[in-house]
PDB file of C-alpha atoms in Angstrom:
ATOM      1  CA  UNK A  26       8.958 -15.005  20.606  1.00 83.00           C
ATOM      2  CA  UNK A  27       9.149 -14.784  16.834  1.00 93.00           C
ATOM      3  CA  UNK A  28       7.413 -12.060  14.840  1.00 96.00           C
ATOM      4  CA  UNK A  29       6.958 -12.303  11.074  1.00 96.00           C
ATOM      5  CA  UNK A  30       5.879  -9.505   8.751  1.00 96.00           C
ATOM      6  CA  UNK A  31       5.805  -9.137   4.993  1.00 95.00           C
ATOM      7  CA  UNK A  32       6.121  -6.351   2.480  1.00 96.00           C
ATOM      8  CA  UNK A  33       5.303  -6.428  -1.215  1.00 96.00           C
ATOM      9  CA  UNK A  34       7.141  -5.279  -4.305  1.00 97.00           C
ATOM     10  CA  UNK A  35       6.599  -1.696  -5.420  1.00 96.00           C
ATOM     11  CA  UNK A  36       7.183   0.710  -8.273  1.00 97.00           C
ATOM     12  CA  UNK A  37       8.413   4.207  -7.490  1.00 95.00           C
ATOM     13  CA  UNK A  38       8.258   7.469  -9.463  1.00 96.00           C
ATOM     14  CA  UNK A  39       5.384   6.543 -11.828  1.00 97.00           C
ATOM     15  CA  UNK A  40       6.724   8.848 -14.522  1.00 96.00           C
ATOM     16  CA  UNK A  41       6.760  12.472 -13.315  1.00 97.00           C
ATOM     17  CA  UNK A  42       6.677  11.610  -9.585  1.00 96.00           C
ATOM     18  CA  UNK A  43      10.404  11.148  -9.012  1.00 94.00           C
ATOM     19  CA  UNK A  44      11.165  10.347  -5.363  1.00 92.00           C
ATOM     20  CA  UNK A  45       7.642  11.224  -4.181  1.00 94.00           C
ATOM     21  CA  UNK A  46       5.285   8.568  -5.606  1.00 96.00           C
ATOM     22  CA  UNK A  47       5.172   4.813  -5.089  1.00 96.00           C
ATOM     23  CA  UNK A  48       2.739   1.997  -5.782  1.00 97.00           C
ATOM     24  CA  UNK A  49       2.626  -1.350  -3.978  1.00 96.00           C
ATOM     25  CA  UNK A  50       1.719  -4.474  -5.992  1.00 97.00           C
ATOM     26  CA  UNK A  51       1.314  -8.195  -5.415  1.00 96.00           C
ATOM     27  CA  UNK A  52       3.928  -9.391  -7.904  1.00 97.00           C
ATOM     28  CA  UNK A  53       6.504 -10.365  -5.252  1.00 97.00           C
ATOM     29  CA  UNK A  54       6.925 -10.160  -1.496  1.00 96.00           C
ATOM     30  CA  UNK A  55       9.567 -10.364   1.232  1.00 95.00           C
ATOM     31  CA  UNK A  56       8.917 -12.108   4.519  1.00 96.00           C
ATOM     32  CA  UNK A  57      11.053 -11.049   7.488  1.00 96.00           C
ATOM     33  CA  UNK A  58      11.063 -12.821  10.839  1.00 97.00           C
ATOM     34  CA  UNK A  59      12.752 -11.385  13.907  1.00 96.00           C
ATOM     35  CA  UNK A  60      13.562 -12.999  17.235  1.00 96.00           C
ATOM     36  CA  UNK A  61      15.558 -11.916  20.255  1.00 94.00           C
ATOM     37  CA  UNK A  62      18.855 -13.699  20.917  1.00 93.00           C
ATOM     38  CA  UNK A  63      21.280 -13.690  23.845  1.00 89.00           C
ATOM     39  CA  UNK A  64      24.320 -12.440  21.950  1.00 90.00           C
ATOM     40  CA  UNK A  65      23.585  -8.728  22.206  1.00 86.00           C
ATOM     41  CA  UNK A  66      24.148  -8.455  18.457  1.00 90.00           C
ATOM     42  CA  UNK A  67      22.085  -8.232  15.287  1.00 93.00           C
ATOM     43  CA  UNK A  68      22.490 -11.348  13.183  1.00 95.00           C
ATOM     44  CA  UNK A  69      21.209 -11.672   9.618  1.00 94.00           C
ATOM     45  CA  UNK A  70      20.124 -14.986   8.122  1.00 94.00           C
ATOM     46  CA  UNK A  71      19.502 -14.741   4.395  1.00 90.00           C
ATOM     47  CA  UNK A  72      20.511 -16.624   1.269  1.00 81.00           C
ATOM     48  CA  UNK A  73      20.933 -13.654  -1.041  1.00 80.00           C
ATOM     49  CA  UNK A  74      21.287 -10.449   0.977  1.00 83.00           C
ATOM     50  CA  UNK A  75      24.348  -9.240   2.941  1.00 83.00           C
ATOM     51  CA  UNK A  76      24.748 -10.773   6.397  1.00 85.00           C
ATOM     52  CA  UNK A  77      26.607  -7.728   7.719  1.00 88.00           C
ATOM     53  CA  UNK A  78      23.871  -5.660   9.447  1.00 86.00           C
ATOM     54  CA  UNK A  79      25.524  -2.409   8.343  1.00 89.00           C
ATOM     55  CA  UNK A  80      25.252  -3.511   4.712  1.00 89.00           C
ATOM     56  CA  UNK A  81      21.782  -5.012   4.971  1.00 92.00           C
ATOM     57  CA  UNK A  82      18.719  -2.836   4.513  1.00 90.00           C
ATOM     58  CA  UNK A  83      16.731  -4.568   7.258  1.00 92.00           C
ATOM     59  CA  UNK A  84      19.698  -4.567   9.634  1.00 93.00           C
ATOM     60  CA  UNK A  85      20.514  -0.902   9.131  1.00 92.00           C
ATOM     61  CA  UNK A  86      16.914   0.134   9.769  1.00 94.00           C
ATOM     62  CA  UNK A  87      16.758  -1.779  13.054  1.00 95.00           C
ATOM     63  CA  UNK A  88      20.123  -0.410  14.136  1.00 94.00           C
ATOM     64  CA  UNK A  89      18.709   3.109  13.828  1.00 93.00           C
ATOM     65  CA  UNK A  90      15.546   2.291  15.805  1.00 95.00           C
ATOM     66  CA  UNK A  91      17.539   0.624  18.573  1.00 95.00           C
ATOM     67  CA  UNK A  92      19.877   3.589  18.771  1.00 94.00           C
ATOM     68  CA  UNK A  93      17.058   6.130  18.986  1.00 95.00           C
ATOM     69  CA  UNK A  94      14.935   4.075  21.376  1.00 94.00           C
ATOM     70  CA  UNK A  95      17.914   2.925  23.464  1.00 94.00           C
ATOM     71  CA  UNK A  96      17.019  -0.720  23.003  1.00 93.00           C
ATOM     72  CA  UNK A  97      19.881  -3.039  23.904  1.00 90.00           C
ATOM     73  CA  UNK A  98      19.022  -6.497  22.712  1.00 91.00           C
ATOM     74  CA  UNK A  99      20.305  -9.173  20.429  1.00 93.00           C
ATOM     75  CA  UNK A 100      18.132  -9.656  17.351  1.00 95.00           C
ATOM     76  CA  UNK A 101      18.072 -12.409  14.754  1.00 96.00           C
ATOM     77  CA  UNK A 102      16.658 -11.290  11.398  1.00 96.00           C
ATOM     78  CA  UNK A 103      15.669 -14.018   8.962  1.00 97.00           C
ATOM     79  CA  UNK A 104      14.882 -12.743   5.470  1.00 96.00           C
ATOM     80  CA  UNK A 105      12.922 -14.810   2.985  1.00 95.00           C
ATOM     81  CA  UNK A 106      13.712 -12.765  -0.087  1.00 94.00           C
ATOM     82  CA  UNK A 107      10.933 -12.894  -2.644  1.00 95.00           C
ATOM     83  CA  UNK A 108      11.345  -9.484  -4.300  1.00 96.00           C
ATOM     84  CA  UNK A 109      14.097  -9.800  -6.939  1.00 94.00           C
ATOM     85  CA  UNK A 110      17.125  -7.586  -6.420  1.00 90.00           C
ATOM     86  CA  UNK A 111      18.263  -4.872  -8.817  1.00 90.00           C
ATOM     87  CA  UNK A 112      15.176  -4.709 -11.058  1.00 94.00           C
ATOM     88  CA  UNK A 113      13.494  -1.509  -9.850  1.00 93.00           C
ATOM     89  CA  UNK A 114      10.854  -3.339  -7.817  1.00 96.00           C
ATOM     90  CA  UNK A 115      11.597  -1.943  -4.367  1.00 93.00           C
ATOM     91  CA  UNK A 116      13.612  -4.924  -3.198  1.00 91.00           C
ATOM     92  CA  UNK A 117      15.662  -3.056  -0.603  1.00 87.00           C
ATOM     93  CA  UNK A 118      12.625  -1.223   0.724  1.00 89.00           C
ATOM     94  CA  UNK A 119      10.615  -4.433   1.056  1.00 93.00           C
ATOM     95  CA  UNK A 120      13.139  -5.983   3.438  1.00 93.00           C
ATOM     96  CA  UNK A 121      13.557  -2.902   5.581  1.00 94.00           C
ATOM     97  CA  UNK A 122       9.854  -2.064   5.864  1.00 95.00           C
ATOM     98  CA  UNK A 123       8.936  -5.650   6.777  1.00 96.00           C
ATOM     99  CA  UNK A 124      11.679  -5.699   9.424  1.00 96.00           C
ATOM    100  CA  UNK A 125      10.558  -2.385  10.914  1.00 97.00           C
ATOM    101  CA  UNK A 126       6.940  -3.550  11.108  1.00 97.00           C
ATOM    102  CA  UNK A 127       8.015  -6.740  12.892  1.00 97.00           C
ATOM    103  CA  UNK A 128      10.305  -4.869  15.304  1.00 97.00           C
ATOM    104  CA  UNK A 129       7.592  -2.344  16.111  1.00 97.00           C
ATOM    105  CA  UNK A 130       5.221  -5.179  16.987  1.00 97.00           C
ATOM    106  CA  UNK A 131       7.756  -7.156  19.033  1.00 95.00           C
ATOM    107  CA  UNK A 132       8.732  -4.240  21.277  1.00 96.00           C
ATOM    108  CA  UNK A 133       5.286  -2.581  21.412  1.00 96.00           C
ATOM    109  CA  UNK A 134       6.749   0.696  20.202  1.00 97.00           C
ATOM    110  CA  UNK A 135       3.466   1.998  18.812  1.00 96.00           C
ATOM    111  CA  UNK A 136       5.262   3.744  15.978  1.00 97.00           C
ATOM    112  CA  UNK A 137       3.084   5.695  13.584  1.00 97.00           C
ATOM    113  CA  UNK A 138       3.148   4.740   9.923  1.00 96.00           C
ATOM    114  CA  UNK A 139       5.240   7.821   9.159  1.00 96.00           C
ATOM    115  CA  UNK A 140       7.718   6.877  11.887  1.00 96.00           C
ATOM    116  CA  UNK A 141       7.989   3.395  10.403  1.00 96.00           C
ATOM    117  CA  UNK A 142       8.623   4.955   6.977  1.00 96.00           C
ATOM    118  CA  UNK A 143      11.338   7.112   8.567  1.00 95.00           C
ATOM    119  CA  UNK A 144      13.172   4.110   9.995  1.00 94.00           C
ATOM    120  CA  UNK A 145      12.604   1.942   6.932  1.00 94.00           C
ATOM    121  CA  UNK A 146      14.200   4.538   4.664  1.00 90.00           C
ATOM    122  CA  UNK A 147      17.479   4.195   6.575  1.00 85.00           C
ATOM    123  CA  UNK A 148      17.836   0.803   4.984  1.00 77.00           C
ATOM    124  CA  UNK A 149      18.117   2.437   1.574  1.00 76.00           C
ATOM    125  CA  UNK A 150      21.504   3.795   2.632  1.00 76.00           C
ATOM    126  CA  UNK A 151      22.819   0.238   2.544  1.00 66.00           C
ATOM    127  CA  UNK A 152      21.365  -0.253  -0.934  1.00 65.00           C
ATOM    128  CA  UNK A 153      22.299   2.954  -2.741  1.00 62.00           C
ATOM    129  CA  UNK A 154      23.962   5.354  -0.305  1.00 67.00           C
ATOM    130  CA  UNK A 155      20.985   7.637   0.323  1.00 69.00           C
ATOM    131  CA  UNK A 156      17.865   7.440   2.497  1.00 71.00           C
ATOM    132  CA  UNK A 157      14.820   8.005   0.293  1.00 76.00           C
ATOM    133  CA  UNK A 158      11.299   7.120   1.413  1.00 82.00           C
ATOM    134  CA  UNK A 159       9.330   6.456  -1.777  1.00 85.00           C
ATOM    135  CA  UNK A 160       9.397   2.641  -2.009  1.00 87.00           C
ATOM    136  CA  UNK A 161       9.274   2.093   1.742  1.00 91.00           C
ATOM    137  CA  UNK A 162       6.247   4.372   2.047  1.00 94.00           C
ATOM    138  CA  UNK A 163       4.109   1.974   0.011  1.00 92.00           C
ATOM    139  CA  UNK A 164       5.766  -0.880   1.873  1.00 92.00           C
ATOM    140  CA  UNK A 165       4.310   0.518   5.089  1.00 95.00           C
ATOM    141  CA  UNK A 166       1.017   1.961   3.848  1.00 95.00           C
ATOM    142  CA  UNK A 167       0.214  -0.190   0.810  1.00 95.00           C
ATOM    143  CA  UNK A 168      -1.507   1.216  -2.267  1.00 95.00           C
ATOM    144  CA  UNK A 169      -0.326   4.472  -3.829  1.00 96.00           C
ATOM    145  CA  UNK A 170       1.612   6.844  -1.608  1.00 96.00           C
ATOM    146  CA  UNK A 171       2.784  10.429  -1.902  1.00 96.00           C
ATOM    147  CA  UNK A 172       5.754  11.820   0.008  1.00 96.00           C
ATOM    148  CA  UNK A 173       4.770  15.312   1.155  1.00 95.00           C
ATOM    149  CA  UNK A 174       7.841  15.962   3.307  1.00 94.00           C
ATOM    150  CA  UNK A 175      11.168  14.300   4.056  1.00 89.00           C
ATOM    151  CA  UNK A 176      12.192  16.445   7.056  1.00 90.00           C
ATOM    152  CA  UNK A 177      10.158  15.394   8.911  1.00 92.00           C
ATOM    153  CA  UNK A 178       8.871  12.403   6.987  1.00 93.00           C
ATOM    154  CA  UNK A 179       5.243  12.879   6.012  1.00 96.00           C
ATOM    155  CA  UNK A 180       3.312  10.507   3.751  1.00 96.00           C
ATOM    156  CA  UNK A 181      -0.210  10.626   2.356  1.00 96.00           C
ATOM    157  CA  UNK A 182      -1.905   7.529   1.036  1.00 95.00           C
ATOM    158  CA  UNK A 183      -3.856   8.363  -2.110  1.00 94.00           C
ATOM    159  CA  UNK A 184      -7.360   6.915  -2.281  1.00 91.00           C
ATOM    160  CA  UNK A 185      -7.430   6.258  -6.001  1.00 92.00           C
ATOM    161  CA  UNK A 186     -10.676   5.692  -7.884  1.00 91.00           C
ATOM    162  CA  UNK A 187      -9.074   4.401 -11.069  1.00 90.00           C
ATOM    163  CA  UNK A 188      -7.422   1.057 -10.322  1.00 88.00           C
ATOM    164  CA  UNK A 189      -5.865  -0.427 -13.435  1.00 94.00           C
ATOM    165  CA  UNK A 190      -4.303  -3.852 -13.762  1.00 97.00           C
ATOM    166  CA  UNK A 191      -0.537  -3.979 -14.026  1.00 98.00           C
ATOM    167  CA  UNK A 192       1.963  -5.654 -16.313  1.00 98.00           C
ATOM    168  CA  UNK A 193       5.617  -5.760 -15.337  1.00 98.00           C
ATOM    169  CA  UNK A 194       8.033  -6.210 -18.228  1.00 98.00           C
ATOM    170  CA  UNK A 195      11.226  -7.418 -16.549  1.00 98.00           C
ATOM    171  CA  UNK A 196      14.281  -7.547 -18.851  1.00 97.00           C
ATOM    172  CA  UNK A 197      17.120  -9.838 -17.811  1.00 95.00           C
ATOM    173  CA  UNK A 198      19.651  -7.086 -17.138  1.00 91.00           C
ATOM    174  CA  UNK A 199      22.104  -6.861 -14.269  1.00 85.00           C
ATOM    175  CA  UNK A 200      23.857  -3.540 -13.654  1.00 83.00           C
ATOM    176  CA  UNK A 201      26.381  -3.214 -10.845  1.00 78.00           C
ATOM    177  CA  UNK A 202      25.154  -0.773  -8.173  1.00 77.00           C
ATOM    178  CA  UNK A 203      22.346   0.112 -10.550  1.00 77.00           C
ATOM    179  CA  UNK A 204      20.276   2.272  -8.179  1.00 79.00           C
ATOM    180  CA  UNK A 205      23.262   4.368  -7.193  1.00 81.00           C
ATOM    181  CA  UNK A 206      24.228   4.754 -10.855  1.00 86.00           C
ATOM    182  CA  UNK A 207      20.687   5.634 -11.935  1.00 85.00           C
ATOM    183  CA  UNK A 208      20.347   8.277  -9.207  1.00 85.00           C
ATOM    184  CA  UNK A 209      23.691   9.804 -10.202  1.00 88.00           C
ATOM    185  CA  UNK A 210      22.399  10.338 -13.755  1.00 89.00           C
ATOM    186  CA  UNK A 211      19.509  12.569 -12.697  1.00 90.00           C
ATOM    187  CA  UNK A 212      20.231  16.234 -13.584  1.00 91.00           C
ATOM    188  CA  UNK A 213      20.992  18.497 -10.630  1.00 92.00           C
ATOM    189  CA  UNK A 214      19.395  21.548 -12.272  1.00 94.00           C
ATOM    190  CA  UNK A 215      16.507  21.901 -14.716  1.00 93.00           C
ATOM    191  CA  UNK A 216      15.030  24.751 -16.736  1.00 95.00           C
ATOM    192  CA  UNK A 217      11.988  26.463 -15.242  1.00 96.00           C
ATOM    193  CA  UNK A 218       9.957  25.532 -18.341  1.00 96.00           C
ATOM    194  CA  UNK A 219      10.751  21.868 -17.740  1.00 94.00           C
ATOM    195  CA  UNK A 220       9.744  22.231 -14.093  1.00 95.00           C
ATOM    196  CA  UNK A 221       6.394  23.765 -15.031  1.00 97.00           C
ATOM    197  CA  UNK A 222       5.696  21.038 -17.594  1.00 96.00           C
ATOM    198  CA  UNK A 223       6.646  18.345 -15.091  1.00 96.00           C
ATOM    199  CA  UNK A 224       4.437  19.664 -12.302  1.00 97.00           C
ATOM    200  CA  UNK A 225       1.567  20.051 -14.751  1.00 97.00           C
ATOM    201  CA  UNK A 226       1.871  16.427 -15.821  1.00 97.00           C
ATOM    202  CA  UNK A 227       2.184  15.195 -12.246  1.00 97.00           C
ATOM    203  CA  UNK A 228      -0.922  17.128 -11.206  1.00 97.00           C
ATOM    204  CA  UNK A 229      -2.890  15.848 -14.190  1.00 98.00           C
ATOM    205  CA  UNK A 230      -1.887  12.243 -13.531  1.00 97.00           C
ATOM    206  CA  UNK A 231      -2.876  12.440  -9.863  1.00 97.00           C
ATOM    207  CA  UNK A 232      -6.223  13.983 -10.805  1.00 96.00           C
ATOM    208  CA  UNK A 233      -6.733  11.069 -13.161  1.00 97.00           C
ATOM    209  CA  UNK A 234      -6.196   8.523 -10.406  1.00 96.00           C
ATOM    210  CA  UNK A 235      -8.281  10.463  -7.909  1.00 95.00           C
ATOM    211  CA  UNK A 236     -11.202  11.137 -10.252  1.00 95.00           C
ATOM    212  CA  UNK A 237     -11.072   7.951 -12.284  1.00 93.00           C
ATOM    213  CA  UNK A 238     -10.086   9.687 -15.534  1.00 96.00           C
ATOM    214  CA  UNK A 239      -8.202   7.317 -17.825  1.00 97.00           C
ATOM    215  CA  UNK A 240      -7.114   9.941 -20.337  1.00 97.00           C
ATOM    216  CA  UNK A 241      -5.733  12.218 -17.629  1.00 98.00           C
ATOM    217  CA  UNK A 242      -3.484   9.403 -16.414  1.00 97.00           C
ATOM    218  CA  UNK A 243      -2.344   8.714 -19.969  1.00 97.00           C
ATOM    219  CA  UNK A 244      -1.584  12.386 -20.666  1.00 97.00           C
ATOM    220  CA  UNK A 245       0.082  12.971 -17.313  1.00 98.00           C
ATOM    221  CA  UNK A 246       2.281   9.887 -16.981  1.00 98.00           C
ATOM    222  CA  UNK A 247       5.111  11.273 -19.070  1.00 97.00           C
ATOM    223  CA  UNK A 248       8.545  12.360 -17.915  1.00 95.00           C
ATOM    224  CA  UNK A 249      11.262  14.021 -19.981  1.00 91.00           C
ATOM    225  CA  UNK A 250      13.600  14.739 -17.072  1.00 94.00           C
ATOM    226  CA  UNK A 251      14.474  11.673 -14.987  1.00 94.00           C
ATOM    227  CA  UNK A 252      13.494   8.948 -17.447  1.00 93.00           C
ATOM    228  CA  UNK A 253      15.191  10.840 -20.278  1.00 91.00           C
ATOM    229  CA  UNK A 254      18.412  11.128 -18.279  1.00 91.00           C
ATOM    230  CA  UNK A 255      18.511   7.318 -17.973  1.00 91.00           C
ATOM    231  CA  UNK A 256      17.888   6.495 -21.645  1.00 88.00           C
ATOM    232  CA  UNK A 257      21.369   5.064 -21.995  1.00 89.00           C
ATOM    233  CA  UNK A 258      20.599   2.381 -19.420  1.00 91.00           C
ATOM    234  CA  UNK A 259      17.300   1.301 -20.985  1.00 92.00           C
ATOM    235  CA  UNK A 260      17.316   2.206 -24.710  1.00 94.00           C
ATOM    236  CA  UNK A 261      14.370  -0.124 -25.362  1.00 96.00           C
ATOM    237  CA  UNK A 262      12.012   1.686 -22.992  1.00 97.00           C
ATOM    238  CA  UNK A 263      10.698   4.278 -25.439  1.00 96.00           C
ATOM    239  CA  UNK A 264       9.839   1.609 -28.007  1.00 97.00           C
ATOM    240  CA  UNK A 265       8.005  -0.525 -25.460  1.00 98.00           C
ATOM    241  CA  UNK A 266       6.022   2.414 -24.113  1.00 98.00           C
ATOM    242  CA  UNK A 267       4.998   3.564 -27.604  1.00 98.00           C
ATOM    243  CA  UNK A 268       3.998   0.016 -28.526  1.00 98.00           C
ATOM    244  CA  UNK A 269       1.968  -0.373 -25.310  1.00 98.00           C
ATOM    245  CA  UNK A 270       0.118   2.896 -25.971  1.00 98.00           C
ATOM    246  CA  UNK A 271      -0.630   1.714 -29.518  1.00 98.00           C
ATOM    247  CA  UNK A 272      -2.150  -1.427 -27.975  1.00 98.00           C
ATOM    248  CA  UNK A 273      -4.368   0.856 -25.849  1.00 98.00           C
ATOM    249  CA  UNK A 274      -2.560   0.510 -22.534  1.00 98.00           C
ATOM    250  CA  UNK A 275      -3.455   3.284 -20.119  1.00 98.00           C
ATOM    251  CA  UNK A 276       0.215   4.275 -19.907  1.00 97.00           C
ATOM    252  CA  UNK A 277       3.665   3.012 -18.956  1.00 98.00           C
ATOM    253  CA  UNK A 278       6.719   4.127 -17.014  1.00 98.00           C
ATOM    254  CA  UNK A 279      10.071   2.922 -15.761  1.00 97.00           C
ATOM    255  CA  UNK A 280       9.577   1.173 -12.424  1.00 97.00           C
ATOM    256  CA  UNK A 281      11.840   2.929  -9.930  1.00 93.00           C
ATOM    257  CA  UNK A 282      15.432   2.869 -11.148  1.00 89.00           C
ATOM    258  CA  UNK A 283      14.608   0.208 -13.754  1.00 92.00           C
ATOM    259  CA  UNK A 284      15.080  -1.837 -15.841  1.00 96.00           C
ATOM    260  CA  UNK A 285      11.531  -3.086 -15.183  1.00 97.00           C
ATOM    261  CA  UNK A 286       8.810  -1.305 -17.149  1.00 98.00           C
ATOM    262  CA  UNK A 287       5.416  -0.903 -15.484  1.00 98.00           C
ATOM    263  CA  UNK A 288       2.460  -0.936 -17.889  1.00 98.00           C
ATOM    264  CA  UNK A 289      -1.007   0.088 -16.723  1.00 98.00           C
ATOM    265  CA  UNK A 290      -3.793  -1.861 -18.443  1.00 98.00           C
ATOM    266  CA  UNK A 291      -7.565  -2.205 -18.321  1.00 97.00           C
ATOM    267  CA  UNK A 292     -10.367  -3.935 -20.220  1.00 96.00           C
ATOM    268  CA  UNK A 293      -9.668  -1.792 -23.299  1.00 97.00           C
ATOM    269  CA  UNK A 294      -6.036  -2.896 -23.533  1.00 98.00           C
ATOM    270  CA  UNK A 295      -4.844  -5.516 -26.022  1.00 98.00           C
ATOM    271  CA  UNK A 296      -2.612  -7.494 -23.644  1.00 98.00           C
ATOM    272  CA  UNK A 297      -1.726 -10.117 -26.249  1.00 98.00           C
ATOM    273  CA  UNK A 298      -0.521  -7.346 -28.515  1.00 98.00           C
ATOM    274  CA  UNK A 299       1.711  -6.010 -25.739  1.00 98.00           C
ATOM    275  CA  UNK A 300       3.128  -9.476 -25.111  1.00 98.00           C
ATOM    276  CA  UNK A 301       3.992 -10.071 -28.763  1.00 98.00           C
ATOM    277  CA  UNK A 302       5.263  -6.509 -29.192  1.00 98.00           C
ATOM    278  CA  UNK A 303       7.545  -6.841 -26.182  1.00 98.00           C
ATOM    279  CA  UNK A 304       8.951 -10.088 -27.552  1.00 97.00           C
ATOM    280  CA  UNK A 305       9.749  -8.416 -30.869  1.00 97.00           C
ATOM    281  CA  UNK A 306      11.329  -5.306 -29.332  1.00 98.00           C
ATOM    282  CA  UNK A 307      13.459  -7.004 -26.688  1.00 97.00           C
ATOM    283  CA  UNK A 308      14.393  -9.667 -29.215  1.00 96.00           C
ATOM    284  CA  UNK A 309      16.082  -6.942 -31.283  1.00 96.00           C
ATOM    285  CA  UNK A 310      18.208  -6.125 -28.243  1.00 96.00           C
ATOM    286  CA  UNK A 311      19.028  -9.773 -27.591  1.00 96.00           C
ATOM    287  CA  UNK A 312      17.412  -9.635 -24.163  1.00 96.00           C
ATOM    288  CA  UNK A 313      15.610 -12.350 -22.294  1.00 97.00           C
ATOM    289  CA  UNK A 314      12.705 -11.148 -20.196  1.00 97.00           C
ATOM    290  CA  UNK A 315       9.581 -12.140 -18.349  1.00 97.00           C
ATOM    291  CA  UNK A 316       6.194 -10.505 -17.994  1.00 98.00           C
ATOM    292  CA  UNK A 317       4.346 -10.602 -14.683  1.00 98.00           C
ATOM    293  CA  UNK A 318       0.704  -9.564 -14.501  1.00 98.00           C
ATOM    294  CA  UNK A 319      -0.340  -8.282 -11.099  1.00 98.00           C
ATOM    295  CA  UNK A 320      -2.551  -5.840  -9.210  1.00 97.00           C
ATOM    296  CA  UNK A 321      -2.287  -3.018  -6.724  1.00 96.00           C
ATOM    297  CA  UNK A 322      -2.164  -4.193  -3.114  1.00 94.00           C
ATOM    298  CA  UNK A 323      -3.718  -1.924  -0.493  1.00 89.00           C
ATOM    299  CA  UNK A 324      -2.953  -1.826   3.240  1.00 74.00           C
ATOM    300  CA  UNK A 325      -1.682  -5.037   4.817  1.00 63.00           C
TER     301      UNK A 325
END
């Protein structure tokens, strides 16, 4: 029996929500198919992800489930990789969450969504060396998700009233082990004043989404801690965000560990102005890019 599941691209952090917020969108998707084999081993079939299960996000997640649930079986994992790698779009989390959903269905494990997030996050170890649940949470739940606890894993899906359209500005940049590098740049300690300002902005932004308040989202979606620490990787980001705000975008943020920039738009936004402004700004940096317009995807 073959079981196929999919998981969409996602954007984590959303400005001040480092490691706790994620948003699933329809821009790209991974499809993962699993099937039992008679080898007693996990085998990976994929054109552009590692075939060693210990180095593959989907493989590592299933290894952990099988260990905990004492499942001894050979498994073939076929990954149709649609989410581009290394662009801050939740690529590693898409593969692992799709694989976990398929495995749960095949073996009738009746895992809760939070348990599936827990196992999916193990795959992130293969990608960047640490298990973090933000991208995989939206991969399991869909929509916007909030991590309320990591030990144990607890996730709340946020029922947002304000649902903007999305523009993904995707610069053609490849950085070796980018996620690991980006996470290493985050400061280990911050001033209490910065913490207060950050929590205030996060709270305001969430209120904006919950209550449908555009201006609250715009005022709250600002981060001078994590995004600032990564300025050296994406020096064009500040210019693009300022330009997008001038063209009446709701707001903008770095998508996950970048380099993709997520721009929130609505009927008041001058999208053509953003497109031409992006071309001018990234042209100064000699960067090719593409823009993908998409929407939030809820549960699936």
